[in-house]
Coordinates of C-alpha atoms in Angstrom, one line a residue:
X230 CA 0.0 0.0 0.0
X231 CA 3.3 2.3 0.6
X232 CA 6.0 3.6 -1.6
X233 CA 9.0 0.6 -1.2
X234 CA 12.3 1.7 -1.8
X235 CA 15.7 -0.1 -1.5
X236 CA 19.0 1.6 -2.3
X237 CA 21.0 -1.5 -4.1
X238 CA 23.9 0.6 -4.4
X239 CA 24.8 4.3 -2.7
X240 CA 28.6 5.0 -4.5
X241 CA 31.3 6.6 -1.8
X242 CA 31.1 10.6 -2.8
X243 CA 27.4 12.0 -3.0
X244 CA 28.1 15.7 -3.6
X245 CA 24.4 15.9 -4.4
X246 CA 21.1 14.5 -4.3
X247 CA 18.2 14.7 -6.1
X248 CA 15.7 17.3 -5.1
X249 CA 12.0 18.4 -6.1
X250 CA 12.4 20.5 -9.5
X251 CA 16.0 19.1 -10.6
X252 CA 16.3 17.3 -14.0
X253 CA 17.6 13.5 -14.1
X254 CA 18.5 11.6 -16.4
X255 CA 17.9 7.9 -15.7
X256 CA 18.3 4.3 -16.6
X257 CA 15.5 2.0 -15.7
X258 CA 13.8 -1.8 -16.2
X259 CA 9.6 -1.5 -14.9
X260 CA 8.5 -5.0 -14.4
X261 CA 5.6 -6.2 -12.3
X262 CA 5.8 -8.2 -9.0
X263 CA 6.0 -12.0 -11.0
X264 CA 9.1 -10.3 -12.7
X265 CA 7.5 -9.6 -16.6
X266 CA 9.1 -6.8 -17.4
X267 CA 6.8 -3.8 -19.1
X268 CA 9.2 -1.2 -20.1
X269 CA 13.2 -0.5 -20.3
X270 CA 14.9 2.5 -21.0
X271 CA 18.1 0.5 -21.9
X272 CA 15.3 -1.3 -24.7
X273 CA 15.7 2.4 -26.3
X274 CA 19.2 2.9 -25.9
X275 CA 18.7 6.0 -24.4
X276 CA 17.9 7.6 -20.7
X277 CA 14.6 8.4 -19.2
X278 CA 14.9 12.6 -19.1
X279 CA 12.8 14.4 -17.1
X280 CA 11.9 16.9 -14.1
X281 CA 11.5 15.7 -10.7
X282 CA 8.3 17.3 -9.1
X283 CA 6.8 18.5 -11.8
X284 CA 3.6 16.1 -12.4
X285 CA 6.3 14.8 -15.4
X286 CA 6.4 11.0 -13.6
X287 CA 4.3 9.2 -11.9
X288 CA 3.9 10.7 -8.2
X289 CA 5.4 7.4 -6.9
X290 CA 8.5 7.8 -8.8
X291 CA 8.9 11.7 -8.4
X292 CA 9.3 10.3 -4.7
X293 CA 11.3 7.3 -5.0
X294 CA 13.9 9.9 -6.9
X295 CA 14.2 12.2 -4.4
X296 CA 17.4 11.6 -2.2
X297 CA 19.1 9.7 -4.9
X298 CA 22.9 10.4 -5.4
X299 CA 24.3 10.1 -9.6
X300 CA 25.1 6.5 -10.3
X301 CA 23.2 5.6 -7.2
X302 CA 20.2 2.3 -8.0
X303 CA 17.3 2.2 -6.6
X304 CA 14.8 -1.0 -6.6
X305 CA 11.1 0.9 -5.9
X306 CA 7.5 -0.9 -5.2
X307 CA 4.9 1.4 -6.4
X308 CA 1.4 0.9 -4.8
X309 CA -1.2 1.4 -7.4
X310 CA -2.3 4.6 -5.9
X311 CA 0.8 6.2 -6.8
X312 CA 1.1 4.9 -10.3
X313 CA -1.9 3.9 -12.6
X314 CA -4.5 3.9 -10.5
X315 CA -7.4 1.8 -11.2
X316 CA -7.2 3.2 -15.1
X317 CA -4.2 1.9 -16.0
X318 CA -2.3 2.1 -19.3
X319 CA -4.5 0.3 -22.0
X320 CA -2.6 -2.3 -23.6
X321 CA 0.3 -1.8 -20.9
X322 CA -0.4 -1.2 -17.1
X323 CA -3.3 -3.0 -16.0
X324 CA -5.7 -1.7 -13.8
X325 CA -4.5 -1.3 -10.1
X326 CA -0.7 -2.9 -10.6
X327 CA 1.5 -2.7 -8.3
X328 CA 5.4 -1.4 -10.1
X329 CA 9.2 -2.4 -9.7
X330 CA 11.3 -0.3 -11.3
X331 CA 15.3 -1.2 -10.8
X332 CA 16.6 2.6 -11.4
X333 CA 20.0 4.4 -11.8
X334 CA 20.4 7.5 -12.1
X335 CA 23.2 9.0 -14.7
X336 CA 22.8 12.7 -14.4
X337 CA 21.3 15.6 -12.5
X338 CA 20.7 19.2 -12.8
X339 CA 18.6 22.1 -12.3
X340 CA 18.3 25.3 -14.4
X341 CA 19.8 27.5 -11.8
X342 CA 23.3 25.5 -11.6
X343 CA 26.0 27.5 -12.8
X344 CA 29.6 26.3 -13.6
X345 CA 30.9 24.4 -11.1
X346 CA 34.9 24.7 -10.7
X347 CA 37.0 22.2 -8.5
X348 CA 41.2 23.0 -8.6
X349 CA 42.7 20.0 -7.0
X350 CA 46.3 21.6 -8.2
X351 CA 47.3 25.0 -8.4
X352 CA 51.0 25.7 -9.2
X353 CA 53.3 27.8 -6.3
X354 CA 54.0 30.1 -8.8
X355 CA 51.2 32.2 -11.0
X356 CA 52.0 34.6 -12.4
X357 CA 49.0 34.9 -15.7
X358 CA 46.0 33.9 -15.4
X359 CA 43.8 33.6 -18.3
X360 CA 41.8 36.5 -19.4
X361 CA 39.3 36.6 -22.3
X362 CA 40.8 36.7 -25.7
X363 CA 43.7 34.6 -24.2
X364 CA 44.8 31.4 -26.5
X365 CA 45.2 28.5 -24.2
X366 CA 46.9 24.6 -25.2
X367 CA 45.1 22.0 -23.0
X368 CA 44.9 18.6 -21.8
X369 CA 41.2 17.1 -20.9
X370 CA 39.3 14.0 -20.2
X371 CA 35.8 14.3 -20.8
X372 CA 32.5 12.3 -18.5
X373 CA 29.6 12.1 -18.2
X374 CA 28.6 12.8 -14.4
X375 CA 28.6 9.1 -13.7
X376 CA 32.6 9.1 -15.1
X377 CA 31.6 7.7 -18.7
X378 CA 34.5 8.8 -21.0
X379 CA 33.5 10.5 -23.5
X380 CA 36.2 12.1 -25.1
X381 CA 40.3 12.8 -24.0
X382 CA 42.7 14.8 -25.6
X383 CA 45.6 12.7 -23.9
X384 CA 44.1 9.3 -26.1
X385 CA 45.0 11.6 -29.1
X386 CA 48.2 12.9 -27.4
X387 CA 47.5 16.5 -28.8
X388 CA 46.5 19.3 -26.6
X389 CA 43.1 21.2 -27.6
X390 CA 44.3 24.5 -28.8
X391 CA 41.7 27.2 -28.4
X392 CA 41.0 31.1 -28.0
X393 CA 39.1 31.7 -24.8
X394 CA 35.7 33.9 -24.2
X395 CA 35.4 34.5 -28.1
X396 CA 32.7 32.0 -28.7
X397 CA 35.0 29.1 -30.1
X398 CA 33.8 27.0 -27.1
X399 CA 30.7 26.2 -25.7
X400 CA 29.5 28.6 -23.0
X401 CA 30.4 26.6 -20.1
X402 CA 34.0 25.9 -20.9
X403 CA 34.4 29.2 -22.1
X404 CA 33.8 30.3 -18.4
X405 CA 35.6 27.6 -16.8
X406 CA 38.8 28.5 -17.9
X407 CA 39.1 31.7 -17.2
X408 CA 41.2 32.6 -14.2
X409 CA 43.5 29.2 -14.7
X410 CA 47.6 29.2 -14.6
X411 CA 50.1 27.4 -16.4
X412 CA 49.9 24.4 -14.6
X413 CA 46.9 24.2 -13.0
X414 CA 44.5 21.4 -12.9
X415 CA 41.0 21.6 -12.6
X416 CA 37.8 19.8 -12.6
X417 CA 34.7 21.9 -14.2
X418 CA 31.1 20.6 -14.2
X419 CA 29.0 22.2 -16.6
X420 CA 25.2 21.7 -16.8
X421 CA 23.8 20.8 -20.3
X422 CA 22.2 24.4 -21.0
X423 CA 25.6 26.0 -21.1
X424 CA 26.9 23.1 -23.0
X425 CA 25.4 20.8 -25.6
X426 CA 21.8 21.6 -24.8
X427 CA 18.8 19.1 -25.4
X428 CA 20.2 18.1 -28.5
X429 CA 23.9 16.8 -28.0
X430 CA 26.3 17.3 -30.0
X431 CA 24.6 14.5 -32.4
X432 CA 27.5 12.2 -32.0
X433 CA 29.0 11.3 -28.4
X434 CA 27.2 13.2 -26.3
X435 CA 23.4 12.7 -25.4
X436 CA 21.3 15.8 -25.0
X437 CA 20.5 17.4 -21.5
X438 CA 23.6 15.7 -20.6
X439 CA 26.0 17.8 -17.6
X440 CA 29.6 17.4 -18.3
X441 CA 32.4 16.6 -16.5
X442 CA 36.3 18.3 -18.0
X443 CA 39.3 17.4 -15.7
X444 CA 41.5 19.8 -17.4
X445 CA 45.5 20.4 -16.9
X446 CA 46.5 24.1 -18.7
X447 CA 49.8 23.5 -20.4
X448 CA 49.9 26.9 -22.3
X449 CA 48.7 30.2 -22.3
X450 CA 49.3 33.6 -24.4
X451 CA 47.5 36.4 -25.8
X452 CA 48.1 37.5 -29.3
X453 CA 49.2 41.0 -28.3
X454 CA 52.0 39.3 -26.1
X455 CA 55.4 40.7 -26.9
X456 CA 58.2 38.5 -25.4
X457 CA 59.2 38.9 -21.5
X458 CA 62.6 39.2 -20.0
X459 CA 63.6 37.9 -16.7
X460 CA 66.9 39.1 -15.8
X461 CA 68.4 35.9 -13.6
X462 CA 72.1 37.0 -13.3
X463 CA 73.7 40.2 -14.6
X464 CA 77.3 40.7 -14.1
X465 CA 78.6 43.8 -12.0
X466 CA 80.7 44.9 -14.5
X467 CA 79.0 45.0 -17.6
X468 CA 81.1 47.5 -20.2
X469 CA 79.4 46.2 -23.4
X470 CA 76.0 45.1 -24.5
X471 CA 75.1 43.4 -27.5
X472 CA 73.2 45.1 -30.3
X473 CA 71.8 44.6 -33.6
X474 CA 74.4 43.0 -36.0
X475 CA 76.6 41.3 -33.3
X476 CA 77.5 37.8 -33.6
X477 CA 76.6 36.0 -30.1
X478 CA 78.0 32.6 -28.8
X479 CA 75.6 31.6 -25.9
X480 CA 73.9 28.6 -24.0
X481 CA 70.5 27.7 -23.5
X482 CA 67.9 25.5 -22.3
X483 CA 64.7 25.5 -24.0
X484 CA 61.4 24.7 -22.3
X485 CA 57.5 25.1 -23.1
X486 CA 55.4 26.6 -20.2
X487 CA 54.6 23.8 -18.3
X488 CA 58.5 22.7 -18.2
X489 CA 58.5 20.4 -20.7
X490 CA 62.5 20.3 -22.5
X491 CA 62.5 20.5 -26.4
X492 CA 65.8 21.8 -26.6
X493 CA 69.3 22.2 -24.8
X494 CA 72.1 23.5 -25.7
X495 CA 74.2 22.1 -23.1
X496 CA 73.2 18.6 -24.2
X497 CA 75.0 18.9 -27.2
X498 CA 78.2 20.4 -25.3
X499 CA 78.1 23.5 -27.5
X500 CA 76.8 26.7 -27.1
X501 CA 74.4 27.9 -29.6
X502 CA 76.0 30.8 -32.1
X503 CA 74.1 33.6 -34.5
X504 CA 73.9 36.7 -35.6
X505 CA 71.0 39.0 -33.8
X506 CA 68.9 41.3 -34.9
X507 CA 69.2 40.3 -39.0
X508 CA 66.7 37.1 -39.2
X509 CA 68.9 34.6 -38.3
X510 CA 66.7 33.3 -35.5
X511 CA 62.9 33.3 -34.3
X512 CA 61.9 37.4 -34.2
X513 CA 61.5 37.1 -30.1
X514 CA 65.1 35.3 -29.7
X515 CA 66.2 38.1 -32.3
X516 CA 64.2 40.9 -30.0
X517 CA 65.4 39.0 -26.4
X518 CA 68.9 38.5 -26.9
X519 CA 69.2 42.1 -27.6
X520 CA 71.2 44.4 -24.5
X521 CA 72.9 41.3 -23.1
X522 CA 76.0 41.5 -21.1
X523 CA 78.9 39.0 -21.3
X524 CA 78.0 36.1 -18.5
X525 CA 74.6 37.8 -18.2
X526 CA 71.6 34.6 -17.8
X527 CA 68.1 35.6 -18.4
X528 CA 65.0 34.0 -19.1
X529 CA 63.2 34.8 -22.6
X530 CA 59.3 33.5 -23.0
X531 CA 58.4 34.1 -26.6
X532 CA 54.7 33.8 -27.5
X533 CA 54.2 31.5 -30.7
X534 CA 53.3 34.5 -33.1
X535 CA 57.5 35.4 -32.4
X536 CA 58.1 31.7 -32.2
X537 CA 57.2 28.8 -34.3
X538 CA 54.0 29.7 -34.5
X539 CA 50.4 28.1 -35.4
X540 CA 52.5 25.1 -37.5
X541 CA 55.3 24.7 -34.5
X542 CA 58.4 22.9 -35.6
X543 CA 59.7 19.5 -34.8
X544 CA 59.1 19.1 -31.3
X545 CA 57.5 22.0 -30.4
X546 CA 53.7 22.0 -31.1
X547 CA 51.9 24.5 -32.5
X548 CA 51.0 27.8 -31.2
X549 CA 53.3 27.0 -28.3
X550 CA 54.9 29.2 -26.1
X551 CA 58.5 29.2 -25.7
X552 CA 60.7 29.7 -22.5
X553 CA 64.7 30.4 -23.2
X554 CA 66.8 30.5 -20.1
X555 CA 70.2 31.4 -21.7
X556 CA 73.6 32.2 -20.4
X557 CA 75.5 34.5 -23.0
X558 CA 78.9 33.1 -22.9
X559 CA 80.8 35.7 -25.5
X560 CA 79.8 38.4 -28.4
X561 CA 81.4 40.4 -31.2
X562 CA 81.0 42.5 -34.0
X563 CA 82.9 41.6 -37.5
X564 CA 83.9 45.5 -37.3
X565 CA 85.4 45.1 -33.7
X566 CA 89.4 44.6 -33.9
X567 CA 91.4 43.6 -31.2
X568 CA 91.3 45.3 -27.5
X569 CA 94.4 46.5 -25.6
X570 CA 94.6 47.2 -22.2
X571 CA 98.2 47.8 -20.6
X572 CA 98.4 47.1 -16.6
X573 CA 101.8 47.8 -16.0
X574 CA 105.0 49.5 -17.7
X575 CA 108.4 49.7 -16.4
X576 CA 110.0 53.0 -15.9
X577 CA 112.0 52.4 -18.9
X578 CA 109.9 51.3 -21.6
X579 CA 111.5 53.6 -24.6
X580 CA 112.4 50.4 -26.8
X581 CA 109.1 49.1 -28.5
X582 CA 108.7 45.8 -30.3
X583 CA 108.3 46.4 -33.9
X584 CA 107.8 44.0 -36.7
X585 CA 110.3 41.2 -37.3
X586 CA 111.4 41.6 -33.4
X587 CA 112.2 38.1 -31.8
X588 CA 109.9 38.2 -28.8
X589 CA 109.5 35.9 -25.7
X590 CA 106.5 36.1 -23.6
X591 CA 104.6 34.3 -21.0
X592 CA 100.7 34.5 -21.6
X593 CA 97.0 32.9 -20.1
X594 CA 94.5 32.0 -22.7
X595 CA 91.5 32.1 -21.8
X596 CA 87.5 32.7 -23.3
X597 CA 85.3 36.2 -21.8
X598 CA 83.4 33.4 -19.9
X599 CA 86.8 33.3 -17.9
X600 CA 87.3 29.7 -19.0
X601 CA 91.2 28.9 -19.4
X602 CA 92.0 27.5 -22.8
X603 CA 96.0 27.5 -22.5
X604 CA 98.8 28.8 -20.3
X605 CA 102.8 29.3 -20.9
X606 CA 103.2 29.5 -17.1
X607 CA 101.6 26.7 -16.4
X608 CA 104.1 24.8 -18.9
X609 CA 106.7 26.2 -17.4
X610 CA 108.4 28.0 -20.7
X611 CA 107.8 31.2 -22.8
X612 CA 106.2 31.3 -26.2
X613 CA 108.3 32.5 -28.6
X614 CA 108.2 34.2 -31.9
X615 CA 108.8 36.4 -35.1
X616 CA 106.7 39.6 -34.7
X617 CA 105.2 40.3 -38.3
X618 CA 106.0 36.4 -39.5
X619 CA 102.3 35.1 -39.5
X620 CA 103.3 32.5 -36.4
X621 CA 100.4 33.8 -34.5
X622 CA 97.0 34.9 -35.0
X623 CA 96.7 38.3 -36.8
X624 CA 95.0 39.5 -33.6
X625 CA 97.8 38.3 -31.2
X626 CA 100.2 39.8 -33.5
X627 CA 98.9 43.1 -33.8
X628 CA 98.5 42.9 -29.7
X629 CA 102.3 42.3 -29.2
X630 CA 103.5 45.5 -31.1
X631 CA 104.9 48.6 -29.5
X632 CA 105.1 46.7 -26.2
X633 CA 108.4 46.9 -24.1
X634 CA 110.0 44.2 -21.8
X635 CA 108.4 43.6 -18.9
X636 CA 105.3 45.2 -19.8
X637 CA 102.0 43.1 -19.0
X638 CA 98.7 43.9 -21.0
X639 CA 95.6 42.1 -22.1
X640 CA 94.8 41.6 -25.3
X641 CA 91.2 40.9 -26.5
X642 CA 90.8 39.3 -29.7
X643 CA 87.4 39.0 -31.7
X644 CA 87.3 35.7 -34.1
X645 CA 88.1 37.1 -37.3
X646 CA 91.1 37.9 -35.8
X647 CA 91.6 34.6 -34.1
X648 CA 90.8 31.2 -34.9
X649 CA 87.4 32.3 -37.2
X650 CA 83.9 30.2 -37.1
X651 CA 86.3 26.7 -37.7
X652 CA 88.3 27.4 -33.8
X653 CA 90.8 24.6 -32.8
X654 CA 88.9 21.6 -33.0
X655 CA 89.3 20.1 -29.2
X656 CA 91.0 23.4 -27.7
X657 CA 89.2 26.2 -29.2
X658 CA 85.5 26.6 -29.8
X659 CA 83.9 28.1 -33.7
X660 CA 83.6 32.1 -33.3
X661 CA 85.5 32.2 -29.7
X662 CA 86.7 35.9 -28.8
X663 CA 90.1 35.3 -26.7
X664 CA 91.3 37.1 -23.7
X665 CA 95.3 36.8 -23.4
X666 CA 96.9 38.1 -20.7
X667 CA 100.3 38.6 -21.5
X668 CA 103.9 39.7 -20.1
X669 CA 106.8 40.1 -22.7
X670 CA 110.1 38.9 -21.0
X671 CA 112.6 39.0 -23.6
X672 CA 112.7 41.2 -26.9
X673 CA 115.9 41.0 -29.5
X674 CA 115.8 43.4 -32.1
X675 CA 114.3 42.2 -35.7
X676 CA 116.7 43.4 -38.9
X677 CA 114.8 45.9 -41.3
X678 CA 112.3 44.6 -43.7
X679 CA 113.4 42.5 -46.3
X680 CA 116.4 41.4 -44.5
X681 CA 117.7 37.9 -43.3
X682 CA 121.5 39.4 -42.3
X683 CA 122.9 42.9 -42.1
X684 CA 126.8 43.9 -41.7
X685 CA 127.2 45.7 -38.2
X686 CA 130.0 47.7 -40.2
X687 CA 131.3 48.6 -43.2
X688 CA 131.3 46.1 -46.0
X689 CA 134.8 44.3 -47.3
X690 CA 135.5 45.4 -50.9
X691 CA 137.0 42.1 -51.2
X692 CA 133.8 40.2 -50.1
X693 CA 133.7 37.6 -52.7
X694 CA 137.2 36.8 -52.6
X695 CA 136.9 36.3 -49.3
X696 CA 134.0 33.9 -49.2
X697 CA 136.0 32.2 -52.0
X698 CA 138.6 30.9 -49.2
X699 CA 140.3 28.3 -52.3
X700 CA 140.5 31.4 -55.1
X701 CA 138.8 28.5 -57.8
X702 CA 135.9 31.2 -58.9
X703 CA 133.2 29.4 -57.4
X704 CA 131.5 29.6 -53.6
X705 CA 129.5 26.4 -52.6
X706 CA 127.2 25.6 -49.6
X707 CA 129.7 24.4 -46.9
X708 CA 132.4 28.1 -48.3
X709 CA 129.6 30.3 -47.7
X710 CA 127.6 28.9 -44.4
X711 CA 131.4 28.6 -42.5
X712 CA 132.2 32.4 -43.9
X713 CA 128.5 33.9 -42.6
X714 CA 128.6 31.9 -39.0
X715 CA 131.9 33.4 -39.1
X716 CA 130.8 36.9 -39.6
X717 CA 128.2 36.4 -37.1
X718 CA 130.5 34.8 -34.2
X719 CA 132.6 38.2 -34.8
X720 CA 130.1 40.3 -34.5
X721 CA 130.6 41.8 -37.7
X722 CA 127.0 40.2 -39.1
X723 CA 123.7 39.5 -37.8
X724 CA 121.4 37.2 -38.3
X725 CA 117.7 37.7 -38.6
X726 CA 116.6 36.7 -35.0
X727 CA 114.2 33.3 -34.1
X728 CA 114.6 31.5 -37.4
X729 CA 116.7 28.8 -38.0
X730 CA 120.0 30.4 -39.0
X731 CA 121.2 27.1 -41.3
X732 CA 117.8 27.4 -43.3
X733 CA 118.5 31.1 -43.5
X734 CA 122.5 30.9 -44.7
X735 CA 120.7 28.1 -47.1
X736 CA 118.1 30.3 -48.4
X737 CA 120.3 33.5 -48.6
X738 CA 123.2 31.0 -50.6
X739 CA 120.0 29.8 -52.9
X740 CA 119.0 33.5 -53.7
X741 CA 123.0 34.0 -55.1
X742 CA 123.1 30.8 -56.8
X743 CA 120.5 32.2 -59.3
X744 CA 121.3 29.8 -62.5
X745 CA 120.9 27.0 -59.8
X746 CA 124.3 25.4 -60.4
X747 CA 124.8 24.7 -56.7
X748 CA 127.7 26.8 -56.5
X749 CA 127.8 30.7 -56.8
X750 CA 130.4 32.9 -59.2
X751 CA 131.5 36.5 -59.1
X752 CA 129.0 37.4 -61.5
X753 CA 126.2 36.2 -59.6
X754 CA 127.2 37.4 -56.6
X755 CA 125.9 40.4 -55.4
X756 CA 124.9 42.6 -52.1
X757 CA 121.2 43.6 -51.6
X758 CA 121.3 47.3 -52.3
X759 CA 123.3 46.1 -56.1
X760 CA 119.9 43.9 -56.7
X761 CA 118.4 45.1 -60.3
X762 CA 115.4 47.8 -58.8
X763 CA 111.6 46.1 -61.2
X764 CA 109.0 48.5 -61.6
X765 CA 105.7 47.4 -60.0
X766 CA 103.7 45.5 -63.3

C-alpha cells in the first residue's frame, strides 16, 4: 500500500542529491511483482529525461527519486495509488498494478546550476592567469557525471588549442577557464544548457547531458603578447651590451610553459652561435637577446606568433609558447678589432717591439666566460716568436707590437682575428673571442724589412774573394755557411733573430746561386742594395 524503496547501491562521494524541481536523467527496467518486465529505457538505448516534481512522472517515482545520489540504483515498489490507479495504461499497465522499477540515475541538474569549478592543483608560482581573448593549449578527459569517458585529448596525445571567451567554445568551458595558470588542474562541471543543450552534440554526447572536464592548462598567451625578459644574473661589471648585428655565442635551455624540454644546448656540449637582430633566429630570440652582457643569464618566454608559430616545428607543437633560459657566454662584432689594455709599464719602456722583433713572452689564454683555454706559465716556458711572420694569429700579432719588456697587458681578440667560425677543433671553440693576458720577458731586435742578415759595419771590398777561401771562382754551400757563421760569431754580421740560422745561410746562398748550379760565381754574386730595382707590373 506504501511507496518501497531499496538503495541497491549508494557510490562513496554523494556531492548531491536529487531534489523536487532538478532534472535527471535515468536508466530504468519496470516489471511487475511475477518479474515480466513492461518497459526498459536500456530497450531504447537512451535515458529516461525528465523533471523531478513537476507532475512529469508518476507521483510514486517523483518520490522514490528524491534523495538519490548520480550513479546511485534504486529497486522501488509502487502501490497502485501512486502509479496507474485503477485506469491503468491500456494495452500496458493493468488496472490497479503494483510497479518495480530497478533505477539508476546517470545525471542531474537544475536550471539554476551554474559552472561548477574544482582545482585539485594550483602551481606555487602564478604569475597569468587567463583572461578573455587569451589562447590556451590543454589537456582534458571528458564524462559524463557518472565518469563515462566520453572524449580525451591525452588518447590523441595533442592538446586542444583554443582562444578563450570569443565564442569558439561552448558557454560553459568558455567560463571555466578563465582565471587558470600554467599548470593548474581543474575539474569543471557544466550543466547541459551552457553546453550541448537538449540536443547533443549528435554524436558522443546525449542531449540534457551535464559534463564533466578534468583539465591540466599547459599553455597560455594572448596575441598582443610581446616576449618577457627575466633578468636571472647580470654581471657587476657590464662595459658592453650586444646590439643589432653582433655575432653571439651563448647557451641555452629550451622549455614550453609547463616545463616540458625540447631543446638544450648544453646537451650537445656547444653553445648555440648567431647573428642578432638580422633574421637569423625566431623574431622574439632576435628581440630578447638584444642588451645582453657577457655572462649575463636571463629568461626569454616568446609567445608562438614570435616563435614557431600556429605550425610549431619539430618538437615543439603548434601555437606554443617558448621559455629560453640562456647564459651568453661571449659576443662580437665583424667590425670590432682587437682590445688593448696595458696594466703595467716599467720605468723604462723607450724600446718598443716592432715588426720582425724576436719576442719571448709568457701569456694565459682564456674565453670572456673566464674559461682557461692554454697557459705558458703553467708549462713552465715562454712562447716565442717572429713579430710580423704570421706565427700567431693576426690578432695576437697586432697585440704584441709597441710593447716593451716587462710590460703586461691584455689583449682581446674578436674571431676574425683569431681562430674564425672553424676554432681549434678540441681546444678552441667556432667564433671564440680570446682574452690573453700577456707579459713580454725577452725582446731581441728584428733586422729591417726584407732582410735575413745585415753587416754591423762597413762592408769588405773584397767580399767575394773572401768567401771564396780556395781562389777557384766558385762559392758552394759548406764556403759560404762557415764564412756567414763566421761573420756572425765576430760580430761583424747578424742574423735575422728566431729563425733557423742554417735554413736562413741556405736560403740567402740559394738566392746567389741564381742559375741553380749549386755553386755561386763572381757574376752572380751580389749585395742587396746592387739587386736590379723592377717597376711594379
Amino acid at each position: 500500500a506504501e511507496l518501497q524503496i531499496e538503495r541497491r547501491f549508494v557510490p562513496d562521494e554523494c556531492p548531491r542529491t536529487v531534489r523536487s524541481g532538478d532534472f535527471v536523467r535515468y536508466h530504468y527496467v519496470g516489471t511487475f511483482p511475477d518479474g515480466q518486465k513492461f518497459d526498459s529505457s536500456y530497450d531504447r538505448d537512451s535515458t529516461f529525461n525528465v523533471f523531478v516534481g513537476k507532475g512529469q512522472l508518476i507521483t510514486g517515482m517523483d518520490q522514490a527519486l528524491v534523495g538519490m545520489c548520480v550513479n546511485e540504483r534504486r529497486f522501488v515498489k509502487i502501490p497502485p495509488k501512486l502509479a496507474y490507479g485503477s485506469e491503468g495504461v491500456s494495452g500496458v499497465i493493468p488496472p490497479n498494478s503494483v510497479l518495480h522499477f530497478d533505477v539508476l540515475l546517470m545525471d542531474i541538474w537544475n536550471s539554476e546550476d551554474q559552472v561548477q569549478i574544482h582545482t585539485y592543483f594550483k602551481p606555487p608560482s602564478c604569475p597569468r592567469t587567463i583572461q578573455v581573448s587569451d589562447f590556451v593549449r590543454y589537456h582534458y578527459n571528458g564524462t559524463f557525471l557518472d565518469g563515462t569517458l566520453f572524449d580525451s585529448s591525452h588518447n590523441r596525445m595533442k592538446t586542444y588549442d583554443t582562444y578563450v571567451g570569443i565564442g569558439w567554445l561552448i558557454p560553459g568551458m568558455d567560463k571555466g577557464l578563465l582565471g587558470m595558470c600554467v599548470g593548474e588542474k581543474r575539474i569543471i562541471t557544466i550543466p547541459p544548457f551552457l553546453a550541448y543543450g537538449e540536443d547533443g552534440d549528435g554524436k558522443d554526447i546525449p542531449g540534457q547531458a551535464s559534463l564533466v572536464f578534468d583539465v591540466a592548462l599547459l599553455d597560455l598567451h594572448n596575441p598582443k603578447d610581446s616576449i618577457s625578459i627575466e633578468n636571472k644574473v647580470v654581471p657587476e661589471n657590464c662595459e658592453r651590451i650586444s646590439q643589432s648585428g653582433d655575432f653571439l655565442r651563448y647557451h641555452y635551455n629550451g622549455t614550453l610553459l609547463d616545463g616540458t624540454l625540447f631543446d638544450s644546448s648544453y646537451s650537445r656540449n656547444r653553445t648555440f652561435d648567431t647573428y642578432i637582430g638580422q633574421g637569423y633566429v625566431i623574431p622574439g630570440m632576435d628581440e630578447g637577446l638584444l642588451g645582453v652582457c657577457i655572462g649575463e643569464k636571463r629568461r626569454i618566454v616568446v609567445p608562438p606568433h614570435l616563435g614557431y608559430g600556429e605550425e610549431g616545428r619539430g618538437n615543439i607543437p603548434g601555437s606554443a609558447v617558448l621559455v629560453f633560459d640562456i647564459h651568453v657566454i661571449d659576443f662580437h662584432n665583424p667590425s670590432d678589432s682587437i682590445s688593448i689594455t696595458s696594466h703595467y709599464k716599467p720605468p723604462d719602456c723607450s724600446v718598443l717591439s716592432k715588426k720582425g722583433d724576436y719576442l719571448k713572452y709568457h701569456y694565459n689564454a682564456s674565453l670572456l666566460d673566464g674559461t682557461l683555454l692554454d697557459s705558458t706559465w703553467n708549462l713552465g716556458k715562454t712562447y716565442n716568436i717572429v713579430l710580423g711572420s704570421g706565427q700567431v694569429v693576426l690578432g695576437m700579432d697586432m697585440g704584441l707590437r709597441e710593447m716593451c719588456v716587462g710590460e703586461k697587458r691584455t689583449v682581446i681578440i674578436p674571431p676574425h682575428l683569431g681562430y674564425g667560425e672553424a676554432g681549434v677543433d678540441g681546444e678552441v671553440p667556432g667564433s671564440a673571442v680570446l682574452v690573453f693576458d700577456i707579459e713580454l720577458l725577452e725582446l731581441v731586435a728584428g733586422l729591417p724589412e726584407g732582410y735575413m742578415f745585415i753587416w754591423n759595419g762597413e762592408v769588405s771590398p773584397n767580399l767575394f774573394e773572401e768567401i771564396d777561401k780556395d781562389g777557384n771562382g766558385e762559392v758552394l754551400l759548406e764556403e759560404f755557411s762557415e764564412y756567414i757563421h763566421a761573420q756572425v760569431a765576430s760580430g761583424k754580421g747578424k742574423l735575422a733573430p728566431g729563425f733557423d740560422a742554417e735554413l736562413v745561410v741556405k736560403n740567402m746562398f740559394t738566392n746567389q746561386d741564381r742559375n741553380g748550379d749549386g755553386k755561386v760565381t763572381a757574376e752572380e754574386f751580389k749585395l742587396k742594395d746592387q739587386e736590379a730595382k723592377h717597376d711594379e707590373l
